[in-house]
């Protein structure tokens, strides 16, 4: 009689094989799709299936970056990062203050929220001519436009987070004599922290998007300028190089924000915390 599979292998015959993807480190899985996509584009361009002038090969994009020089690329990255950092911090701090006020006061909500909802629908490029008229062509309109982009997601996250706080928690805090700013600082904002931090992440992403529009305002440095320069020169490799840098910086900043979010919300006993 033939030996049972379990006796030969030491593994039950019905045990499923682990999928190949499951054997990879979890953090490496996110690199799989970009690597396949870049490899596919490289093969398609080199084989002549795709016009390289319209969709350059990744190796040509890398060559364009190297052709700019390390100092030049670093200058563009630094200029854009400083603008995003200043605009995001300014817009986020204002949004936290206003969102808290509107969340706590029905009068403030009736007075301010309709206007903010209307302003939120204005596209980024529509602000450019107005900011040029008001603030000129220096750094002020660029940083202000980025701050506008960061403001609304953080405002919405703060407002929704405060509004979703358990009413019984607020009543208990008031029984202990907490009110006003103390109530907001010690009860409302900690309870609303998940929504607030999610708003901050969305605000940071939108700040990078608004940065491109901001650097259309007479910029001589930055990734938005590099995009415009590549378009005017008809160089798709420069355009894709700028897009690649934007994607990389956006992902790095979001990863840092997510790590901060995980640390700040380590007390949560949620499905998301178990999955990670």
Coordinates of N, CA and C in Angstrom, one line a residue, residues 37-158:
X37 N 5.1 47.8 -13.5 CA 4.6 48.9 -14.4 C 5.8 49.5 -15.1
X38 N 6.8 49.9 -14.4 CA 8.0 50.5 -15.0 C 8.7 49.5 -15.9
X39 N 8.8 48.2 -15.5 CA 9.5 47.3 -16.3 C 8.7 47.1 -17.6
X40 N 7.4 47.1 -17.5 CA 6.5 46.9 -18.7 C 6.7 48.1 -19.7
X41 N 6.8 49.3 -19.1 CA 7.0 50.5 -20.0 C 8.3 50.4 -20.7
X42 N 9.3 50.0 -19.9 CA 10.7 49.9 -20.5 C 10.7 49.0 -21.7
X43 N 10.1 47.8 -21.5 CA 10.1 46.8 -22.5 C 9.3 47.3 -23.7
X44 N 8.1 47.9 -23.5 CA 7.3 48.4 -24.6 C 8.0 49.5 -25.4
X45 N 8.7 50.4 -24.8 CA 9.4 51.4 -25.5 C 10.6 50.9 -26.3
X46 N 11.3 50.0 -25.6 CA 12.5 49.4 -26.3 C 12.1 48.5 -27.5
X47 N 10.9 47.9 -27.4 CA 10.5 47.0 -28.5 C 9.8 47.8 -29.6
X48 N 9.6 49.1 -29.4 CA 8.9 50.0 -30.4 C 7.4 49.9 -30.4
X49 N 6.8 49.3 -29.3 CA 5.4 49.3 -29.3 C 4.8 50.6 -28.9
X50 N 5.5 51.4 -28.2 CA 5.1 52.7 -27.7 C 6.1 53.8 -28.2
X51 N 5.5 54.9 -28.5 CA 6.4 56.1 -29.0 C 7.1 56.6 -27.8
X52 N 8.5 56.5 -27.8 CA 9.3 57.0 -26.7 C 9.2 58.5 -26.5
X53 N 8.8 59.3 -27.5 CA 8.7 60.7 -27.4 C 7.5 61.1 -26.6
X54 N 6.5 60.2 -26.6 CA 5.3 60.5 -25.8 C 5.3 59.9 -24.4
X55 N 5.8 58.6 -24.4 CA 6.0 57.9 -23.1 C 7.4 57.4 -23.0
X56 N 8.3 58.2 -22.4 CA 9.7 57.8 -22.4 C 9.9 56.6 -21.5
X57 N 11.0 55.8 -21.8 CA 11.3 54.7 -21.0 C 11.8 55.2 -19.6
X58 N 11.6 54.4 -18.5 CA 12.1 54.8 -17.2 C 13.6 55.1 -17.2
X59 N 14.4 54.3 -18.0 CA 15.8 54.6 -18.1 C 16.1 56.0 -18.7
X60 N 15.3 56.4 -19.6 CA 15.5 57.7 -20.2 C 15.1 58.8 -19.2
X61 N 14.1 58.6 -18.4 CA 13.7 59.5 -17.3 C 14.8 59.6 -16.3
X62 N 15.4 58.5 -15.9 CA 16.6 58.5 -15.0 C 17.7 59.3 -15.6
X63 N 18.0 59.1 -16.9 CA 19.1 59.8 -17.6 C 18.8 61.3 -17.6
X64 N 17.5 61.7 -17.7 CA 17.2 63.1 -17.7 C 17.5 63.7 -16.3
X65 N 17.2 63.0 -15.3 CA 17.4 63.5 -13.9 C 18.9 63.6 -13.7
X66 N 19.7 62.6 -14.2 CA 21.2 62.7 -14.0 C 21.7 63.8 -14.8
X67 N 21.1 64.1 -16.0 CA 21.6 65.2 -16.8 C 21.4 66.5 -16.2
X68 N 20.3 66.7 -15.3 CA 20.1 67.9 -14.7 C 21.2 68.2 -13.6
X69 N 21.8 67.1 -13.1 CA 22.8 67.3 -12.0 C 22.2 67.2 -10.7
X70 N 22.9 66.6 -9.7 CA 22.4 66.4 -8.4 C 22.1 67.7 -7.7
X71 N 22.9 68.8 -7.9 CA 22.6 70.0 -7.2 C 21.4 70.7 -7.7
X72 N 21.2 70.6 -9.0 CA 20.0 71.2 -9.6 C 18.7 70.5 -9.2
X73 N 18.7 69.2 -9.2 CA 17.5 68.4 -8.7 C 17.3 68.7 -7.2
X74 N 18.3 68.7 -6.4 CA 18.2 69.0 -5.0 C 17.6 70.4 -4.8
X75 N 18.0 71.3 -5.6 CA 17.4 72.7 -5.5 C 15.9 72.7 -5.8
X76 N 15.5 72.0 -6.8 CA 14.1 72.0 -7.2 C 13.3 71.3 -6.0
X77 N 13.8 70.2 -5.5 CA 13.1 69.4 -4.5 C 13.1 70.2 -3.2
X78 N 14.2 70.9 -2.8 CA 14.2 71.7 -1.6 C 13.2 72.9 -1.7
X79 N 13.2 73.6 -2.9 CA 12.3 74.7 -3.0 C 10.8 74.3 -2.9
X80 N 10.4 73.2 -3.5 CA 9.0 72.7 -3.4 C 8.7 72.2 -2.0
X81 N 9.7 71.5 -1.4 CA 9.4 71.0 -0.1 C 9.2 72.1 1.0
X82 N 10.0 73.1 0.9 CA 9.9 74.3 1.8 C 8.5 75.0 1.6
X83 N 8.1 75.1 0.4 CA 6.8 75.8 0.1 C 5.7 74.9 0.7
X84 N 5.8 73.6 0.4 CA 4.7 72.7 0.9 C 4.7 72.7 2.5
X85 N 5.9 72.6 3.1 CA 6.0 72.6 4.5 C 5.4 73.9 5.2
X86 N 5.7 75.1 4.6 CA 5.2 76.3 5.2 C 3.7 76.4 5.0
X87 N 3.3 76.1 3.8 CA 1.8 76.2 3.5 C 1.0 75.2 4.2
X88 N 1.5 74.0 4.4 CA 0.7 73.0 5.1 C 0.6 73.3 6.6
X89 N 1.7 73.8 7.2 CA 1.7 74.1 8.6 C 0.7 75.3 8.9
X90 N 0.8 76.3 8.0 CA -0.1 77.4 8.2 C -1.5 77.1 8.0
X91 N -1.8 76.4 6.9 CA -3.2 76.0 6.6 C -3.8 75.1 7.6
X92 N -3.0 74.1 8.1 CA -3.4 73.1 9.0 C -3.7 73.7 10.4
X93 N -2.8 74.6 10.9 CA -3.1 75.2 12.2 C -4.3 76.1 12.2
X94 N -4.5 76.8 11.1 CA -5.7 77.6 11.0 C -7.0 76.7 10.9
X95 N -6.9 75.6 10.2 CA -8.0 74.7 10.0 C -8.4 74.1 11.4
X96 N -7.4 73.7 12.1 CA -7.6 73.1 13.4 C -8.4 74.1 14.4
X97 N -7.9 75.3 14.3 CA -8.6 76.3 15.2 C -10.0 76.6 14.7
X98 N -10.2 76.8 13.4 CA -11.5 77.1 12.9 C -12.5 75.9 13.0
X99 N -11.9 74.7 12.7 CA -12.8 73.5 12.8 C -13.2 73.3 14.2
X100 N -12.4 73.5 15.2 CA -12.8 73.3 16.6 C -13.8 74.3 16.9
X101 N -13.7 75.6 16.5 CA -14.7 76.6 16.8 C -16.0 76.3 16.2
X102 N -16.0 75.9 15.0 CA -17.3 75.6 14.3 C -17.9 74.3 14.9
X103 N -17.1 73.3 15.2 CA -17.6 72.1 15.8 C -18.2 72.3 17.2
X104 N -17.7 73.3 17.9 CA -18.2 73.6 19.3 C -19.4 74.5 19.3
X105 N -19.5 75.4 18.3 CA -20.5 76.4 18.3 C -21.5 76.3 17.2
X106 N -22.8 76.2 17.5 CA -23.8 76.2 16.4 C -23.8 77.5 15.7
X107 N -23.6 78.6 16.4 CA -23.6 79.9 15.8 C -22.5 80.1 14.9
X108 N -21.3 79.7 15.3 CA -20.1 79.7 14.3 C -20.4 78.9 13.1
X109 N -21.0 77.7 13.3 CA -21.3 76.8 12.2 C -22.2 77.5 11.2
X110 N -23.3 78.1 11.7 CA -24.3 78.8 10.8 C -23.6 80.0 10.1
X111 N -22.7 80.7 10.8 CA -22.0 81.9 10.2 C -20.9 81.5 9.2
X112 N -20.1 80.5 9.5 CA -18.9 80.2 8.7 C -19.0 79.1 7.8
X113 N -19.6 78.0 8.2 CA -19.6 76.8 7.4 C -20.1 76.9 6.0
X114 N -21.2 77.6 5.7 CA -21.7 77.7 4.3 C -20.7 78.3 3.4
X115 N -20.0 79.4 3.9 CA -19.0 80.0 3.1 C -17.8 79.1 2.8
X116 N -17.4 78.4 3.9 CA -16.2 77.4 3.7 C -16.6 76.3 2.7
X117 N -17.8 75.9 2.7 CA -18.2 74.8 1.8 C -18.2 75.3 0.3
X118 N -18.6 76.6 0.2 CA -18.6 77.2 -1.2 C -17.1 77.4 -1.6
X119 N -16.3 77.9 -0.7 CA -14.9 78.2 -1.1 C -14.2 76.8 -1.4
X120 N -14.6 75.8 -0.8 CA -13.9 74.5 -1.0 C -14.1 74.0 -2.4
X121 N -15.1 74.4 -3.1 CA -15.4 73.9 -4.4 C -14.6 74.7 -5.5
X122 N -13.8 75.7 -5.1 CA -13.1 76.5 -6.1 C -11.8 75.8 -6.5
X123 N -11.6 75.6 -7.8 CA -10.3 74.9 -8.2 C -9.1 75.7 -7.8
X124 N -8.0 75.0 -7.7 CA -6.7 75.6 -7.3 C -6.3 76.7 -8.3
X125 N -6.4 76.5 -9.6 CA -6.0 77.4 -10.6 C -6.8 78.7 -10.6
X126 N -8.1 78.6 -10.1 CA -8.9 79.8 -10.0 C -8.4 80.8 -9.0
X127 N -7.6 80.4 -8.0 CA -7.0 81.3 -7.0 C -5.8 82.0 -7.6
X128 N -5.2 81.5 -8.6 CA -3.9 82.1 -9.0 C -4.0 83.5 -9.4
X129 N -4.9 83.9 -10.3 CA -4.9 85.4 -10.7 C -5.2 86.3 -9.6
X130 N -6.1 85.8 -8.7 CA -6.5 86.7 -7.5 C -5.3 86.9 -6.6
X131 N -4.5 85.8 -6.3 CA -3.4 85.9 -5.4 C -2.3 86.7 -6.1
X132 N -2.2 86.6 -7.4 CA -1.2 87.5 -8.1 C -1.5 89.0 -7.9
X133 N -2.8 89.3 -8.0 CA -3.2 90.7 -7.9 C -3.0 91.2 -6.4
X134 N -3.3 90.3 -5.5 CA -3.2 90.7 -4.1 C -1.8 90.7 -3.5
X135 N -1.0 89.7 -3.8 CA 0.3 89.4 -3.2 C 1.5 89.5 -4.0
X136 N 1.3 89.8 -5.3 CA 2.5 89.9 -6.2 C 3.0 88.6 -6.7
X137 N 4.3 88.5 -7.0 CA 4.8 87.3 -7.6 C 5.9 86.6 -6.8
X138 N 6.1 87.1 -5.5 CA 7.1 86.5 -4.7 C 6.6 85.2 -4.1
X139 N 7.2 84.8 -2.9 CA 6.8 83.5 -2.3 C 5.4 83.6 -1.6
X140 N 5.0 84.7 -1.2 CA 3.7 84.8 -0.5 C 2.5 84.2 -1.2
X141 N 2.3 84.5 -2.5 CA 1.1 83.8 -3.1 C 1.3 82.3 -3.3
X142 N 2.5 81.8 -3.4 CA 2.7 80.4 -3.6 C 2.4 79.7 -2.3
X143 N 2.9 80.2 -1.2 CA 2.7 79.6 0.1 C 1.2 79.7 0.5
X144 N 0.6 80.8 0.2 CA -0.8 81.0 0.5 C -1.7 80.1 -0.3
X145 N -1.4 79.8 -1.5 CA -2.2 78.9 -2.3 C -2.1 77.5 -1.7
X146 N -0.9 77.1 -1.3 CA -0.7 75.7 -0.7 C -1.5 75.7 0.6
X147 N -1.4 76.7 1.4 CA -2.2 76.8 2.6 C -3.7 76.6 2.4
X148 N -4.2 77.2 1.3 CA -5.6 77.1 1.0 C -5.9 75.6 0.7
X149 N -5.0 75.0 0.0 CA -5.3 73.6 -0.4 C -5.2 72.7 0.9
X150 N -4.4 73.0 1.8 CA -4.3 72.2 3.0 C -5.4 72.4 4.0
X151 N -6.0 73.6 3.9 CA -7.0 74.1 4.9 C -8.2 73.2 4.9
X152 N -8.8 73.0 3.8 CA -10.1 72.4 3.8 C -10.2 70.9 4.2
X153 N -9.3 70.0 3.8 CA -9.3 68.7 4.3 C -9.2 68.6 5.9
X154 N -8.3 69.4 6.4 CA -8.1 69.5 7.8 C -9.3 70.0 8.6
X155 N -9.8 71.1 8.0 CA -11.1 71.7 8.6 C -12.2 70.6 8.6
X156 N -12.4 69.9 7.5 CA -13.5 68.9 7.4 C -13.2 67.8 8.4
X157 N -12.0 67.3 8.5 CA -11.6 66.2 9.4 C -11.9 66.6 10.9
X158 N -11.4 67.9 11.2 CA -11.6 68.4 12.6 C -13.1 68.5 12.9

